Structures are given as C-alpha cells and as structure tokens.
Amino acid sequence: MTTGRMNALAWTAELLGLLVVILGVLSVLPDRFLAAGLLLMVVGILAKLRANKMGQQG
C-alpha cells in the first residue's frame, strides 16, 4: 500500500469517526456509537503515523 493511499484512508477514517462522535454527542445516534467513533479516530491517527513513518524511510 502506498503512503498516499494510506494517508487517504487515515483521513477518511478519522473524519468518519469525528462525524459519528458528533452525531452521538448530539443524541442523534445511540451512546454505543461514541465508542465506535472514537475507535475510528484512533485508527485514523495510527494509520497517519504509520504512513508518515513509511514516507520517511522510503
């Protein structure tokens, strides 16, 4: 997987997680979706860190 594709997936996961968290805070979605949104944001951040590490090596 290329660095650019990983960055794109990371941004998508992070923004989708943020949207789910906001909808959960506004009580549009049930509370259990807050945890899922936070998990998506964490996965996005970790993917961005990995993509940056891959970009520095190559």
mmCIF file of C-alpha atoms in Angstrom, residues 1 6 19 26 31-32 46 48-49 57:
data_model
loop_
_atom_site.group_PDB
_atom_site.id
_atom_site.type_symbol
_atom_site.label_atom_id
_atom_site.label_comp_id
_atom_site.label_asym_id
_atom_site.label_seq_id
_atom_site.Cartn_x
_atom_site.Cartn_y
_atom_site.Cartn_z
ATOM 1 C CA MET A 1 0.000 0.000 0.000
ATOM 2 C CA MET A 6 -2.739 5.056 3.464
ATOM 3 C CA LEU A 19 -18.852 12.637 12.352
ATOM 4 C CA LEU A 26 -25.983 15.443 19.729
ATOM 5 C CA ASP A 31 -24.328 6.171 23.002
ATOM 6 C CA ARG A 32 -22.606 2.977 21.876
ATOM 7 C CA LEU A 46 -2.366 5.413 13.971
ATOM 8 C CA LYS A 48 -1.365 8.519 9.649
ATOM 9 C CA LEU A 49 1.584 7.886 11.953
ATOM 10 C CA GLN A 57 12.021 5.540 5.285
#
